[in-house]
Backbone as a chain_set.jsonl record, in Angstrom:
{"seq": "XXXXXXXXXXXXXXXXXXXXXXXXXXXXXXXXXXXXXXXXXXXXXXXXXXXXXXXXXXXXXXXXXXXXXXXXXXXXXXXXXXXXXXXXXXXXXXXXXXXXXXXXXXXXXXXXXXXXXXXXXXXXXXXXXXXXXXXXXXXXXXXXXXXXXXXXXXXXXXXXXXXXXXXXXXX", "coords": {"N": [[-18.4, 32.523, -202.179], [-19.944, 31.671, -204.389], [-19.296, 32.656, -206.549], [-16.765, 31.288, -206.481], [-18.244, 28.457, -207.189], [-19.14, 29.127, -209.753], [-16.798, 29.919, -211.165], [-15.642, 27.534, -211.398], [-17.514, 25.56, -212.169], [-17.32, 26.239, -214.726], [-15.127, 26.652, -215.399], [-14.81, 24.13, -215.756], [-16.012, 22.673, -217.279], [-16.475, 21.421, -220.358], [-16.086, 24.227, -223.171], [-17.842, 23.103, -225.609], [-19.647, 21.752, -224.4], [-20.647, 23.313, -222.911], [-22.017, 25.656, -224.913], [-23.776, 23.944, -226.11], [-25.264, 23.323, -223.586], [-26.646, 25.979, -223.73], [-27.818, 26.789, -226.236], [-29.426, 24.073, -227.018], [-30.655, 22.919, -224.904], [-31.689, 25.334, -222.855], [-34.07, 26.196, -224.461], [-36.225, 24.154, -223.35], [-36.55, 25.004, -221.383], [-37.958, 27.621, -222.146], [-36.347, 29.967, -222.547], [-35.068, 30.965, -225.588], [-32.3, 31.277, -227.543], [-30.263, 33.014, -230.02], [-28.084, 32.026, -232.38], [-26.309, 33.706, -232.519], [-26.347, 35.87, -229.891], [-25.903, 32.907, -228.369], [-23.871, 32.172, -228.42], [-21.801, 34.453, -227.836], [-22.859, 34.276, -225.228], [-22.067, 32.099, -224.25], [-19.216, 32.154, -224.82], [-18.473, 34.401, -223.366], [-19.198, 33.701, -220.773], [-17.178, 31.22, -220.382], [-14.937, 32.474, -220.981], [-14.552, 34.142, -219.151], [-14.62, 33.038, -216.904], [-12.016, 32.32, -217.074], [-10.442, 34.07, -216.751], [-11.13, 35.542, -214.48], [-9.7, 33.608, -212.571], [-7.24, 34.195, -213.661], [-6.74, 37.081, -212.737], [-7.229, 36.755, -210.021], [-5.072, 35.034, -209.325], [-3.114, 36.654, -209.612], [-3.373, 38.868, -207.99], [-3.503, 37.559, -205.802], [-0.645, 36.927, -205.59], [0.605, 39.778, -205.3], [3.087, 41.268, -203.478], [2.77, 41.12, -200.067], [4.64, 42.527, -198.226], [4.376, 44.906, -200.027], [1.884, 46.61, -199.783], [1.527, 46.605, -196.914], [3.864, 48.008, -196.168], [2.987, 50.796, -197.717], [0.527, 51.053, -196.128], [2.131, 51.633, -193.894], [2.982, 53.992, -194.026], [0.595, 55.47, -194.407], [-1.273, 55.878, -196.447], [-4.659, 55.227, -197.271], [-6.671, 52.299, -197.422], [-8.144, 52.097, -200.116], [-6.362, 53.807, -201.469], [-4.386, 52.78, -201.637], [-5.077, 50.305, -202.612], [-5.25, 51.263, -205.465], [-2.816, 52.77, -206.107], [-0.846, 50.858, -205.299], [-1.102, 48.111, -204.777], [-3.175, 47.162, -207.628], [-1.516, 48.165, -209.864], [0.516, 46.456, -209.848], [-0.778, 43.833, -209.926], [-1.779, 44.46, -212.22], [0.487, 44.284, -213.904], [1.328, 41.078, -213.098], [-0.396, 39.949, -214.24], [-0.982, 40.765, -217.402], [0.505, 38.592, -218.757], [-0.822, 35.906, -218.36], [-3.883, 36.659, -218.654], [-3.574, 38.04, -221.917], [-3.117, 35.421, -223.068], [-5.304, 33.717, -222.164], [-7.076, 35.563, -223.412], [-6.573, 34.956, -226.347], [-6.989, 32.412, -226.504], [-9.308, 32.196, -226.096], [-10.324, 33.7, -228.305], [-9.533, 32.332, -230.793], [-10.776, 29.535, -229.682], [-13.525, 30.243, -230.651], [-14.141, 28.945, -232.97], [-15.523, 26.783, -232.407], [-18.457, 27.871, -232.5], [-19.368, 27.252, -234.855], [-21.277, 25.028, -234.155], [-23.409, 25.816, -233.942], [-24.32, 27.201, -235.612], [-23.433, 29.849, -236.276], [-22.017, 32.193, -237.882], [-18.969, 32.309, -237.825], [-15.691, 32.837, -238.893], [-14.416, 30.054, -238.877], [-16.714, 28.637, -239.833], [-17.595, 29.998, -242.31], [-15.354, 29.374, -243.855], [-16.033, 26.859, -243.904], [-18.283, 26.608, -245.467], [-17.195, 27.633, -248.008], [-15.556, 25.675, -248.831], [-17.085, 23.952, -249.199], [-18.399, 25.451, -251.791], [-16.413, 25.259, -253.681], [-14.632, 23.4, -253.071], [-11.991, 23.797, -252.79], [-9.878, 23.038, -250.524], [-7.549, 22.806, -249.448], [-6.311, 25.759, -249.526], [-8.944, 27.207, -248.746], [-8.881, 26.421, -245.713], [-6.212, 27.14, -245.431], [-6.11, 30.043, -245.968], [-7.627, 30.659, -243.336], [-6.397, 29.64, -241.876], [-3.888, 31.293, -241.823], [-5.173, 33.9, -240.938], [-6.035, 33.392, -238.674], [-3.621, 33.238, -237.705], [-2.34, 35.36, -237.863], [-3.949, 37.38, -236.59], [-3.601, 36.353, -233.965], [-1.167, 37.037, -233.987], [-0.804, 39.473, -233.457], [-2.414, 40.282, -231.376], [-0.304, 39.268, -229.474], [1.744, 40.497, -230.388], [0.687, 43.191, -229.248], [0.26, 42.712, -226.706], [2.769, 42.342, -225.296], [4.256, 44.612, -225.939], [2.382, 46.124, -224.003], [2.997, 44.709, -221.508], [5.996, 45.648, -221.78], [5.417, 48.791, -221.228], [4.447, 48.738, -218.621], [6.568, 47.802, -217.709], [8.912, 47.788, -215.22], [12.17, 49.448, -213.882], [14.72, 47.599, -213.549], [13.402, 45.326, -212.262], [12.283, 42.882, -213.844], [12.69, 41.388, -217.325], [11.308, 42.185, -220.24], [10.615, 39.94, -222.535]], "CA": [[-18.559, 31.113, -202.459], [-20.901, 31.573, -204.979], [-18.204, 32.934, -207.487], [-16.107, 30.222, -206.394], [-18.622, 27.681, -208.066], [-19.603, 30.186, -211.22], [-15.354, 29.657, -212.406], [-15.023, 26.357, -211.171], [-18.497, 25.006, -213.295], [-17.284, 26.969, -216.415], [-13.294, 26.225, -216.127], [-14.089, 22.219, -215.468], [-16.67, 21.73, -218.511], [-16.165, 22.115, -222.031], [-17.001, 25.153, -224.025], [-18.615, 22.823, -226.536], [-20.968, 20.859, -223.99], [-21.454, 24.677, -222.369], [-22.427, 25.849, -226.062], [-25.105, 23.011, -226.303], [-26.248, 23.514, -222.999], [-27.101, 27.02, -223.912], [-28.487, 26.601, -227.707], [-30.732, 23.674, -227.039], [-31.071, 22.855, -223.555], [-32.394, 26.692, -223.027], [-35.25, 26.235, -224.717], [-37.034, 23.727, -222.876], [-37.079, 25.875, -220.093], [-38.459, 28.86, -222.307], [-35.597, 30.446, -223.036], [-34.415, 30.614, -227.325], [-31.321, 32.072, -227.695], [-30.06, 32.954, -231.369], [-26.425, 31.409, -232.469], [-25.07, 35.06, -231.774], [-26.173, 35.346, -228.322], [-25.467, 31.638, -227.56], [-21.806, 32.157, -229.344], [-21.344, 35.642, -227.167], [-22.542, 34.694, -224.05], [-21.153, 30.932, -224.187], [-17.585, 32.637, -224.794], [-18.218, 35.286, -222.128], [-19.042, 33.065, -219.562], [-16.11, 30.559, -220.552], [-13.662, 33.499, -220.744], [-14.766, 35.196, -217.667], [-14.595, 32.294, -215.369], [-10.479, 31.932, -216.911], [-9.912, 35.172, -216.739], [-11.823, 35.548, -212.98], [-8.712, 32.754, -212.262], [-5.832, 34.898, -213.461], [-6.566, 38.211, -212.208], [-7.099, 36.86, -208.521], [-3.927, 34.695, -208.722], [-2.23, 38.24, -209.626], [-3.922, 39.864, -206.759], [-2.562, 36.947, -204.783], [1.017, 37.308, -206.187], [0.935, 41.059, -204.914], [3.776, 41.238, -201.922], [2.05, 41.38, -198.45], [5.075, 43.552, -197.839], [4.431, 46.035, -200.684], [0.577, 46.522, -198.95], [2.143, 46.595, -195.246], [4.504, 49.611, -196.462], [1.912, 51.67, -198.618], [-0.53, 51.426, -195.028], [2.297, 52.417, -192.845], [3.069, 55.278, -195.285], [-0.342, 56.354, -193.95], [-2.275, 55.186, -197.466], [-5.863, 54.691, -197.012], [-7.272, 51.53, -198.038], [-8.258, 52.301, -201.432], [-5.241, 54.86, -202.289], [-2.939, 51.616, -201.537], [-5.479, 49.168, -203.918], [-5.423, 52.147, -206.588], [-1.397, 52.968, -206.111], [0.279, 50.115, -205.118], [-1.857, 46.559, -205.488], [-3.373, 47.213, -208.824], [-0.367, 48.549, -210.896], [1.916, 45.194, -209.406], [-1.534, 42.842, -209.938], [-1.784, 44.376, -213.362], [2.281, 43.585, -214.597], [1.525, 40.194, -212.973], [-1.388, 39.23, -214.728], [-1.267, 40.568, -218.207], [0.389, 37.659, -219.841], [-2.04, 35.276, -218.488], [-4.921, 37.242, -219.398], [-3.61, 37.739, -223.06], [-3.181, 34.074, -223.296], [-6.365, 33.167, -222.275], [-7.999, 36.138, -224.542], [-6.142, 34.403, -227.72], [-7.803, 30.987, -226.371], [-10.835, 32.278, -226.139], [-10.808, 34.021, -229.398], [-9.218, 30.531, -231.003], [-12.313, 28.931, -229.709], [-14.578, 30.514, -230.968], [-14.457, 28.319, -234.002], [-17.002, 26.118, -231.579], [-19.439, 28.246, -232.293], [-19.911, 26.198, -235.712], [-22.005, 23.741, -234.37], [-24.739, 26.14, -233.517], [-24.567, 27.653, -236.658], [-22.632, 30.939, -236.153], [-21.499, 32.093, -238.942], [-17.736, 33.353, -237.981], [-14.199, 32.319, -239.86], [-14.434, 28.522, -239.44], [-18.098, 28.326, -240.896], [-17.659, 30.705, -243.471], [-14.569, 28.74, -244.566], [-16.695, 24.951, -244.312], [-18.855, 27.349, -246.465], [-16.896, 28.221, -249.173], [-14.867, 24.605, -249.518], [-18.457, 23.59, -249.638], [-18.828, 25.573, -253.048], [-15.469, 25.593, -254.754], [-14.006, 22.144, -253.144], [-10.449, 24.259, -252.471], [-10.04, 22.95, -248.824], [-6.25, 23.593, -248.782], [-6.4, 27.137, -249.978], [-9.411, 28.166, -248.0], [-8.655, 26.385, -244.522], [-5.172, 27.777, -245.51], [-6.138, 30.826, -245.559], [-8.532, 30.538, -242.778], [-5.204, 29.424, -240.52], [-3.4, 32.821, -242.063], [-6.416, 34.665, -240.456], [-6.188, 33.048, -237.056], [-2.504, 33.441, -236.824], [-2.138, 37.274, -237.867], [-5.229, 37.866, -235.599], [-3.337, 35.848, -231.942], [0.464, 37.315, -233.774], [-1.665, 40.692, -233.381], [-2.079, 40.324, -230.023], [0.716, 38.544, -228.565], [2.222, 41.627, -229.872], [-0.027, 44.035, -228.191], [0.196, 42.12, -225.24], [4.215, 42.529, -224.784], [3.931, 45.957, -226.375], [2.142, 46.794, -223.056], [4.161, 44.218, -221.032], [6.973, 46.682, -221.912], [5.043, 50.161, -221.046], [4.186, 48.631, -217.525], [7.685, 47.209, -217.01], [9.722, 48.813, -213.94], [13.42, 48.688, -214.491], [15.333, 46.566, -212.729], [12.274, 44.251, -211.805], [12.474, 42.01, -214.904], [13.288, 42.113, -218.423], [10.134, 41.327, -221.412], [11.505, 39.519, -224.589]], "C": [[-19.267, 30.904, -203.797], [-20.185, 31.798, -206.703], [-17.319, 31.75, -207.257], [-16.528, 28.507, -207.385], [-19.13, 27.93, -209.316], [-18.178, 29.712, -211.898], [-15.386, 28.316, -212.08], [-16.174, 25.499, -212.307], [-17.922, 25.929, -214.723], [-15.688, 26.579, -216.591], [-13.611, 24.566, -215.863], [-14.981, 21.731, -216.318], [-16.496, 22.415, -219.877], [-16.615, 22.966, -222.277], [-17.935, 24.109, -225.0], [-19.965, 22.851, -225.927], [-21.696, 22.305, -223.146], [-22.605, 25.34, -223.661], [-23.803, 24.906, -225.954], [-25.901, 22.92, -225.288], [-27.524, 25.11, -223.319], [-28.29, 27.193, -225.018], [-29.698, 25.48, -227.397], [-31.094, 22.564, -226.042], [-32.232, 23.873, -222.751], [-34.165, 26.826, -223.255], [-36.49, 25.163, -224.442], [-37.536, 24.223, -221.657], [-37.828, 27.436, -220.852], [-37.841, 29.601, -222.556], [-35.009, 30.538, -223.873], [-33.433, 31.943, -226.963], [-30.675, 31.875, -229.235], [-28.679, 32.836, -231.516], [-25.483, 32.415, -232.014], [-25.244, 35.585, -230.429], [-25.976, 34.205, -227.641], [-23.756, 32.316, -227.658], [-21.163, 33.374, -228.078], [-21.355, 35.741, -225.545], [-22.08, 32.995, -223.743], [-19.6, 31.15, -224.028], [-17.422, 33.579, -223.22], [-18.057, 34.7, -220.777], [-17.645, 32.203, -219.252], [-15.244, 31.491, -219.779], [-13.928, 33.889, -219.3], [-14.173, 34.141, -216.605], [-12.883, 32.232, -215.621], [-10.188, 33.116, -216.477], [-10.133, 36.081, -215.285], [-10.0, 34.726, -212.544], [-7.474, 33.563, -212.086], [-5.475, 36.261, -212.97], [-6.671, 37.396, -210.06], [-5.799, 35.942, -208.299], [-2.839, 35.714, -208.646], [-2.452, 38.887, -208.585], [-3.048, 39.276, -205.469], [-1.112, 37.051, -204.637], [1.598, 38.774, -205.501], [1.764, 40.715, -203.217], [3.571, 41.515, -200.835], [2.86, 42.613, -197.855], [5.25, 45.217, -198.616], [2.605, 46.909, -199.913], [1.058, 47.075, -197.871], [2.765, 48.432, -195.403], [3.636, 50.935, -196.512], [0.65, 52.302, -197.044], [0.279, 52.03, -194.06], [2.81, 54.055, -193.161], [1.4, 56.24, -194.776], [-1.455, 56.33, -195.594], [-3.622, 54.589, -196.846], [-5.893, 53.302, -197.721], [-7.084, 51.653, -199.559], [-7.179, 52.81, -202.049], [-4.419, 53.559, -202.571], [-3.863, 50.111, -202.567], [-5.037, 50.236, -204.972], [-3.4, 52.153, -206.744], [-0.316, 51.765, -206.232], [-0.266, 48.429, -205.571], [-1.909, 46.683, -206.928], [-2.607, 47.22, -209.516], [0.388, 47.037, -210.928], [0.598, 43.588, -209.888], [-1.258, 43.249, -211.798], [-0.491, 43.479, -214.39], [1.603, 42.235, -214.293], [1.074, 39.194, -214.126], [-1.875, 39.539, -216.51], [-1.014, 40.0, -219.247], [-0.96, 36.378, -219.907], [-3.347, 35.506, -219.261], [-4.976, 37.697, -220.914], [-3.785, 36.228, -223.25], [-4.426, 33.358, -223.114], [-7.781, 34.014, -223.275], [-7.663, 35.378, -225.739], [-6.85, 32.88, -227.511], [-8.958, 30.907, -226.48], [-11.471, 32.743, -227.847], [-10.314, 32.778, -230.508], [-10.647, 29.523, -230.979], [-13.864, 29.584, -230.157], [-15.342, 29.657, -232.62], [-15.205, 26.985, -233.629], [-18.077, 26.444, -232.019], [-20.264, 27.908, -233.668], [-21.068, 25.556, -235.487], [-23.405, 24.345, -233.934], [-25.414, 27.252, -234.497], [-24.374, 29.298, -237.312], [-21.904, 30.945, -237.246], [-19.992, 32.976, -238.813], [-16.47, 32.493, -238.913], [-14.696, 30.807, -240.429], [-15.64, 28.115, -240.213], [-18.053, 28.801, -242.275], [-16.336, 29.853, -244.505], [-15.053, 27.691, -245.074], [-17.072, 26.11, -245.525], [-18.574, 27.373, -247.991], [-16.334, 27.149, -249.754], [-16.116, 24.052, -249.577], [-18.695, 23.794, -251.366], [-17.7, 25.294, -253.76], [-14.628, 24.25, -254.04], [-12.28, 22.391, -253.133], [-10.495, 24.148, -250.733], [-8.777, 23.426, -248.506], [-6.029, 24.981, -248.624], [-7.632, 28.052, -248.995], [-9.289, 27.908, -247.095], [-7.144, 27.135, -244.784], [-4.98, 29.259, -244.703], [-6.932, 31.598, -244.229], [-7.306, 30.471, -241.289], [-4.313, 30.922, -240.676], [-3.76, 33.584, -241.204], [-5.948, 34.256, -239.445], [-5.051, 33.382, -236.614], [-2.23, 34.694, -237.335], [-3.051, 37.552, -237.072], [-4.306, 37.637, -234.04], [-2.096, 36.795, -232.558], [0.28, 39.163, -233.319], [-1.368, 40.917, -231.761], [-1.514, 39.857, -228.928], [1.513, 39.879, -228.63], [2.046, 42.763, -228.918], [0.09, 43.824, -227.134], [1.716, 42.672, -224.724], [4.348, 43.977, -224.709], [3.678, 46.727, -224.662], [2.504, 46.294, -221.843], [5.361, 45.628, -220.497], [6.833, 47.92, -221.352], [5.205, 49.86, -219.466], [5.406, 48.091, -217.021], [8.162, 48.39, -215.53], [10.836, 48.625, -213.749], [13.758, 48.513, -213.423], [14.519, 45.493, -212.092], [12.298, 43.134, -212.891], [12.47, 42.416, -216.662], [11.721, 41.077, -219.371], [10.608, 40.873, -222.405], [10.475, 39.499, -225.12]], "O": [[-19.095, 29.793, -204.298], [-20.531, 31.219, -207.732], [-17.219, 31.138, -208.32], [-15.761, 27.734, -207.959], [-19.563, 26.993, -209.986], [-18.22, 29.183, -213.009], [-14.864, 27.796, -213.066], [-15.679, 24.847, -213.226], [-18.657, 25.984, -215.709], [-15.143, 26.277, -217.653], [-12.653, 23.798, -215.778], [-15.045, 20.504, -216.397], [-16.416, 23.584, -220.254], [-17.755, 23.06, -221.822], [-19.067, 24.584, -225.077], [-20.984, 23.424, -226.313], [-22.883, 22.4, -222.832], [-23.804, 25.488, -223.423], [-24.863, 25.463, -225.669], [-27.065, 22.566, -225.472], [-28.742, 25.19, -223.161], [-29.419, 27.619, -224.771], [-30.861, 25.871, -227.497], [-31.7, 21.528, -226.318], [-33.271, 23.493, -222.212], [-35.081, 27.299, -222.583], [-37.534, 25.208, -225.093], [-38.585, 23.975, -221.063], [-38.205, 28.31, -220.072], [-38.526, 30.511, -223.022], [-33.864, 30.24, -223.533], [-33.63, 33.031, -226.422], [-30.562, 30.731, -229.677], [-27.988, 33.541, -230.781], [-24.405, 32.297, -231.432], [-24.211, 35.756, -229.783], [-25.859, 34.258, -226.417], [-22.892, 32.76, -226.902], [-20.116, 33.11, -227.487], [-20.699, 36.441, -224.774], [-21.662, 32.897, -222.589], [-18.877, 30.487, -223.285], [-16.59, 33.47, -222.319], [-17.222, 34.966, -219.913], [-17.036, 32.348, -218.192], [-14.895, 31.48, -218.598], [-13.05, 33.748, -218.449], [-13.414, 34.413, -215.675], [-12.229, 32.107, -214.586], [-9.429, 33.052, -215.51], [-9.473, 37.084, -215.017], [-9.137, 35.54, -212.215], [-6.808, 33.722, -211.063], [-4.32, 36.644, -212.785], [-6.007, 37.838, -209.122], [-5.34, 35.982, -207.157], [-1.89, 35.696, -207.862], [-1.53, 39.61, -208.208], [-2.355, 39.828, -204.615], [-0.537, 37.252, -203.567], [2.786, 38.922, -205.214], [1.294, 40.181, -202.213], [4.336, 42.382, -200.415], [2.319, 43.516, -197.216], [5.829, 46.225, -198.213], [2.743, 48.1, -199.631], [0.994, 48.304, -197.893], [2.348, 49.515, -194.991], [3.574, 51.838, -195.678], [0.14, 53.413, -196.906], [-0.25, 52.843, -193.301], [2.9, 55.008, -192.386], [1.259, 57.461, -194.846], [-2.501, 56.973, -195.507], [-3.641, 53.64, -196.062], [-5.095, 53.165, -198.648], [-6.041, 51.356, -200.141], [-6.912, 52.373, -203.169], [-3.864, 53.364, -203.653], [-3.267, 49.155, -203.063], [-4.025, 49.752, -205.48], [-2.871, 51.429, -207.587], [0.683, 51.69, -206.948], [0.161, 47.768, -206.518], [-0.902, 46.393, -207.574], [-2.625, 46.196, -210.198], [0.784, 46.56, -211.991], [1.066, 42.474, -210.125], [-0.659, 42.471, -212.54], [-0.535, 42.538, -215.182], [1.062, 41.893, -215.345], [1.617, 38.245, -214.692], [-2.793, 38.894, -217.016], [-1.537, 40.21, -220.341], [-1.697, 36.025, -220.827], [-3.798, 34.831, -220.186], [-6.1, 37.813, -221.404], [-4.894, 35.925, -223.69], [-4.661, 32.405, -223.857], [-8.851, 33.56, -223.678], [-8.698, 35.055, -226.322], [-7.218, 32.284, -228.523], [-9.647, 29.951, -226.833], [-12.5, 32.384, -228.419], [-11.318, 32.367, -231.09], [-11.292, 28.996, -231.885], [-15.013, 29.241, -229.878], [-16.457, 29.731, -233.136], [-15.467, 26.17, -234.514], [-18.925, 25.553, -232.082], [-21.469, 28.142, -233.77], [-21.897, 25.434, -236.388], [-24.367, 23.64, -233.628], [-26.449, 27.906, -234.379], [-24.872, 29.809, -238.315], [-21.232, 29.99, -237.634], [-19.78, 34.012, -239.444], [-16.735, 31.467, -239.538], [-15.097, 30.41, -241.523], [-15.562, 27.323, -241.152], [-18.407, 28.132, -243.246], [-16.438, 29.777, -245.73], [-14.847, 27.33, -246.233], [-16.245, 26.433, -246.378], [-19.365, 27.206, -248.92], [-16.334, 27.143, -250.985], [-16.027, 23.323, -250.565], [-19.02, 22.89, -252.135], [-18.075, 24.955, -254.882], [-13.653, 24.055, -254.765], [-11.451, 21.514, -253.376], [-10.995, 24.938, -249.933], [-8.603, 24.239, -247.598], [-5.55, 25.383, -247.563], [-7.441, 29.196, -248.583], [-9.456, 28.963, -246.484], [-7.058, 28.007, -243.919], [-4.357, 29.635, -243.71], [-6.902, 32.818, -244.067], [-7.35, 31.01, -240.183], [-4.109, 31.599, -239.669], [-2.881, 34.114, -240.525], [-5.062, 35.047, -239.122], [-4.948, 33.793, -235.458], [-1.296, 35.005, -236.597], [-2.627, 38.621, -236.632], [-4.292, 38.491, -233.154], [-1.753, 37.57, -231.665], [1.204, 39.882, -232.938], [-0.459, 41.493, -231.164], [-1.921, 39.915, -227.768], [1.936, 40.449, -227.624], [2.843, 43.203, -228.089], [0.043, 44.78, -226.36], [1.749, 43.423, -223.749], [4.525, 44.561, -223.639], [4.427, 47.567, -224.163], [2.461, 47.097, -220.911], [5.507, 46.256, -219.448], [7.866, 48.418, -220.904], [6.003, 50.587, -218.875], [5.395, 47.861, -215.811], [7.706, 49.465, -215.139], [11.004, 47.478, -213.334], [13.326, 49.051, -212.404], [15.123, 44.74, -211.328], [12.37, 42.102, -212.224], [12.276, 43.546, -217.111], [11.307, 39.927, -219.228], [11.08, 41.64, -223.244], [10.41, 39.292, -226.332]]}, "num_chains": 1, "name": "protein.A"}
């Protein structure tokens, strides 16, 4: 239950207003956290609670009758999570779970407002000194989309390794 309200408070409020609870909410209770541990564990928590979501709807997805088999096969417990669940949860679940890593790493250009200095800051930054906003958010969008086209590939890439033929086809 307790996990149940850990994803459900982190997938039903913003990363921003999570971010600001962290950075300077925190420290009235005694707790200072510096923009790179807000930024790291603001994302972690985010991510975790989506990524908590898509591995147990994969788990759920697994065929009651691929389980059933594997136990009357004489499979312990575990041999039949390790052998047969896992492998069929994994295929299910690793487009989701790319998709919400590329969202997460996407957002991280949140972590602006607490003074993190990653891509999107360093870009305000620089159209700050030289007043080229097309050219450096330009290249700033370059960056973001060779970084997700990175791992959309990777993602299929291993899509593909984990396929099982005749079960479905990856484009």
């Amino acid at each position: 239950m307790a996990i149940v309200g850990f994803v459900n408070a982190f997938r039903c409020t913003p990363l921003l207003v999570q971010i600001f609870l962290l950075f300077y909410a925190l420290p009235d209770i005694g707790i200072r956290l510096t923009p790179f541990e807000t930024s790291w564990l603001a994302l972690a928590l985010w991510g975790g609670a989506y990524q908590t979501e898509v591995f147990r709807a994969a788990f759920e997805a697994v065929p009651k009758g691929e389980v059933t088999a594997a136990r009357a096969l004489g499979l312990p417990a575990f041999q039949t999570f390790l052998d047969v669940t896992l492998p069929i949860a994994l295929r299910i679940a690793i487009t989701g779970a790319t998709t919400t890593a590329i969202t997460q790493f996407r957002s991280s250009s949140f972590m602006i407002v607490v003074g993190y200095q990653e891509l999107t800051y360093v870009a305000n930054r620089i159209v700050s000194d030289t007043f080229k906003v097309f050219e450096t958010f330009g290249i700033a969008c370059l960056m973001y989309l060779l970084i997700c086209s990175i791992l959309s590939a990777a993602s299929r890439a291993f899509e593909r390794r984990l396929l099982i033929p005749g079960l479905g086809v990856v484009k």
